[in-house]
C-alpha atoms as one frame of an Amber mdcrd trajectory, in Angstrom:
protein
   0.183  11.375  11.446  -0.282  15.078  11.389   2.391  15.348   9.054   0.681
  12.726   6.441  -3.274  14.753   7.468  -1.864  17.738   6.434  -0.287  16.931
   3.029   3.613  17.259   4.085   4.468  13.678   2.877   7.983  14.096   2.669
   7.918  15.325   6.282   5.841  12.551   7.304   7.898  10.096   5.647  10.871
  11.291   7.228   8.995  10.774  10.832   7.934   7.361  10.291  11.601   6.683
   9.606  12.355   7.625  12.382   9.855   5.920  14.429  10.862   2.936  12.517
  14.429   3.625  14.272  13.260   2.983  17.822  10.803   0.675  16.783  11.763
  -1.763  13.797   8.603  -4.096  14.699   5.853  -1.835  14.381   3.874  -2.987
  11.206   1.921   0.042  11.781   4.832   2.415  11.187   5.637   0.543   8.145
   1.874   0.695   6.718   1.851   4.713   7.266   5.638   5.124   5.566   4.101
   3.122   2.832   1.254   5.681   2.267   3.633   8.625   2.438   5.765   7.027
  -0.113   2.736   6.291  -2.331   1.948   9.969  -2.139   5.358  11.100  -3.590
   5.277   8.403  -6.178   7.968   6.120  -4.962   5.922   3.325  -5.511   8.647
   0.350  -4.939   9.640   1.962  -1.655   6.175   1.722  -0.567   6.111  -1.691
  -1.978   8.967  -2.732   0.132   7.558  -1.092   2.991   4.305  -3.666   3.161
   6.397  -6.054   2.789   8.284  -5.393   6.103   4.456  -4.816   7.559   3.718
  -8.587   6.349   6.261 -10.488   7.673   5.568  -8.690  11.177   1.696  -8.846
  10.418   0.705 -11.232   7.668  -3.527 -10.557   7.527  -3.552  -7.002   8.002
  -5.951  -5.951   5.135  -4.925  -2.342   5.708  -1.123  -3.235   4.295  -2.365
  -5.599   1.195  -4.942  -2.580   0.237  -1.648  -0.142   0.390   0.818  -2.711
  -1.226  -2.263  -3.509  -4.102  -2.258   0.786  -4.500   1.859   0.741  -5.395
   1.773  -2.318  -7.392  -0.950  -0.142  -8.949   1.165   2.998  -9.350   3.849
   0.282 -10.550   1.692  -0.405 -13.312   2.281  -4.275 -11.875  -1.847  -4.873
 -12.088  -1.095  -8.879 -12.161   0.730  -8.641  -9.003  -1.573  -6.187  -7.322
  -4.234  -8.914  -8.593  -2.678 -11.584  -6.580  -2.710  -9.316  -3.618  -6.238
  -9.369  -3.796  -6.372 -13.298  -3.518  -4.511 -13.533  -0.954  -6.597 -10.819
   0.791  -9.506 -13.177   0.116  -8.436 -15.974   2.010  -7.654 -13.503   5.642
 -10.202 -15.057   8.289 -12.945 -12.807   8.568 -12.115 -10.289   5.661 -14.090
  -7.645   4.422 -14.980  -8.590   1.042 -16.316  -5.145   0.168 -13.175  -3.914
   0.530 -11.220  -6.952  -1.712 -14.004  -6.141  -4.168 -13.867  -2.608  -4.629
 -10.089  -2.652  -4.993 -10.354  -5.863  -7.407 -12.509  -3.134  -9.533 -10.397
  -0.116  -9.227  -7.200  -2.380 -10.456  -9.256  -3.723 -13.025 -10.325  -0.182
 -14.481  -6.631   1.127 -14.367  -4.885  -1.915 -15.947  -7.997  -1.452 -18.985
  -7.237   2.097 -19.138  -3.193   1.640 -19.114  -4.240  -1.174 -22.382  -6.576
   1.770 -23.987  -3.543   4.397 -23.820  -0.837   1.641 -25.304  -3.767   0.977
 -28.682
């Protein structure tokens, strides 16, 4: 986590990796790679990184946000949108938190449509 607070992402990457070596069922190790990978652009990696952090921990709203930011950085707005649903139906969500990122996809899929007109 140092690593990832002090803006060495590719270093922090590389440690979650390796924490994922000795422990391959940590969702939370998954969910941190994720955000590295996000920070050096490699949005699918990050993409397939919440999805390992799913299957091991299906209503952590901490992964969907992450996994709604790549699909962002993807472009993939629908997807990232149906994130967000399923987000909504977690026992005991935070909708502030499904709302504000519902908003922020929202504004970058109208501004990726501006730039294409």
């Amino acid at each position: 986590n140092e690593a990832f607070k002090y803006g060495d992402y590719r270093l922090a990457e590389d440690l979650y990796t390796r924490g994922l070596l000795k422990y391959d069922q940590s969702h939370v190790l998954f969910t941190n790679r994720a955000q590295a990978r996000i920070r050096q652009d490699k949005f699918q990696d990050a993409v397939d990184d919440c999805k390992e952090a799913l299957k091991l921990k299906q209503d952590n709203i901490k992964t969907i946000v992450i996994i709604v930011k790549a699909l962002r950085g993807m472009k993939d707005f629908q997807k990232a949108l149906d994130m967000l649903e399923i987000a909504e139906k977690i026992p005991d969500v935070n909708m502030n938190i499904v709302q504000q990122n519902r908003k922020e996809v929202i504004s970058k899929m109208k501004q990726n449509l501006l730039r294409k007109v």
